[in-house]
Amino acid sequence: MKTSLKQNTILAVCLLYALLFIYAATSKLLDFSNFRVQIAQSPLLSAYAGVIAPAVIGIEYGIVFLLWKPALRNLGLYMALGLMSAFTVYIYLILNYSDFIPCSCGGILEKMGWAEHLIFNIVFVLLALTALLLSRPPGRKQLPGTVLFPLLSILTGTILVVVLFLSSEHIIKHQNNFTRRFLQHPVLEDKTYALKFNSYYFAGSHEGTIYLGNYTAPNILTIIDSSFSLAQSRTIRLDIPRQPFRSPKIKVDYPYFFVYDGSVPAIFKGLLDTMEAKKTAMDTYFSQLEIITPDYFTFKTLSTREKTNILGTVALKEVPNVSLHYDLLEKQVNGIFDTDGLLLHDSGTDELIYGYFYRNEFLVMDRNLKLIRRLHTIDTVSRAQVKVSQLPDGTYKMGAPPLEVNKDMTVYNGVLLIHSNLMGKYESREIWDNASVVDIYATDEQRYLGSFFINDRGKNKMTQMLLTDRYFYALSGTELLRYRLRNAIGVFHRGKPKNQQSRQNN
């Protein structure tokens, strides 16, 4: 090839790279906040969004400067080759090994599909290789550096991306510093049922049928069939009808239902077929109750001796067998508000979960309340931020509104969903103003699996949620919403990629 043609080819490649990087870096810089958010949502680089976002822009501008200077042009080409190789490997990993496929490009490249983008990058890698081969000195065809240096550039870019990918995945899932990764539509709205009131709560579910209690009509159980086309309201009859209830609730554990109020205390048990319930021998005060079997419960209560919340179990016999566990809930401030949380029973694993409201921790226990593990949510509030003042009568009240970390929780088959109340790094205020954010955790180890959001229904936000084997349910205003799980719940649990489904949504 003639010298002039070689030089023109090299110059053309340099100009193409310069135009590409000027355009790409400038578009990222002009919308830097959004670019950093997109990097934070990458399934490969989330943990390093704060570093990678400005670094990529700086490197791209730096390469343009090197390519502009004839004496530094070869160095610029080596760096361009390494960076483009890194981008290429990144896309390959996204397409084949990621949990989902994000969108992280700006400008005209945003219009490309990921496969087209991969081809585009490969073409530019070949262009850089061509320019470097043409730039070798004449008469020195066996120069080792002619092949070695380009290979080192490609290898450096490849290793860098792989290392970032592996370390980022470990940090995000096991050592997260409050960087959320929003999954691509893990739940899809399926059906909606219009309720007459906004005072309903989830009482249970069975094979697609949903059971709702109503705070304003505590003796009515509303049953919505699996097709979401028919609802019936059934009246509960107690064998001792007049009870000094303060806030009775209903819980369904098919084929049984339970009516209880821990302030009395009282638990009534009956069969759904008859809707008639008899009072049990329960005589322990409690604030929360979870059904393990029809005759074995776990509960939360306030210890007058320790002046703190504690957990307990009760086996209903002629004389109830009550066991109290004082060492599970750890006191941080006064033991009442700082240990407050939600007790849940995972019917899929037969484990108990206790999630704190005001700190980033939840407990996993067996059915006898033996602690299995203490796990943490991804936010950084490890100590409950509550201010408590004591009244003259010895009771306590909140001295100021507390910082609520976790608003609501639901669990099924080793997957815990938490309705979060705190905004993470690089997140959009618009999302938080118009949706409820739900974080997903495994309960078998310290592992964050991702997040999703449920859009508000007009001015109404999600107030309660329920997870089953096939659906995610939410109550919002006067509506019951059903969302289909895009993947089986076991996939959330194991965190396996579902690339085909992901590609169809990108």
Coordinates of C-alpha atoms in Angstrom, one line a residue, residues 236-243 245 257 259 266-270 274-281:
I236 CA -68.1 -14.4 60.7
R237 CA -70.0 -15.8 63.7
L238 CA -68.2 -16.1 67.0
D239 CA -69.4 -18.6 69.7
I240 CA -69.0 -15.7 72.2
P241 CA -70.2 -12.8 70.2
R242 CA -69.7 -9.9 72.5
Q243 CA -66.0 -9.2 73.0
F245 CA -62.2 -5.9 71.0
F257 CA -59.7 -18.8 59.5
V259 CA -60.2 -13.8 64.4
A266 CA -58.5 -13.7 72.3
I267 CA -58.2 -16.0 69.3
F268 CA -61.2 -17.6 67.6
K269 CA -60.7 -20.4 65.2
G270 CA -63.2 -21.7 62.6
T274 CA -69.1 -22.8 58.1
M275 CA -67.7 -19.3 59.0
E276 CA -68.3 -20.2 62.7
A277 CA -65.5 -19.7 65.1
K278 CA -64.9 -20.9 68.6
K279 CA -62.7 -19.2 71.2
T280 CA -59.4 -20.9 72.0
A281 CA -57.6 -21.1 75.3

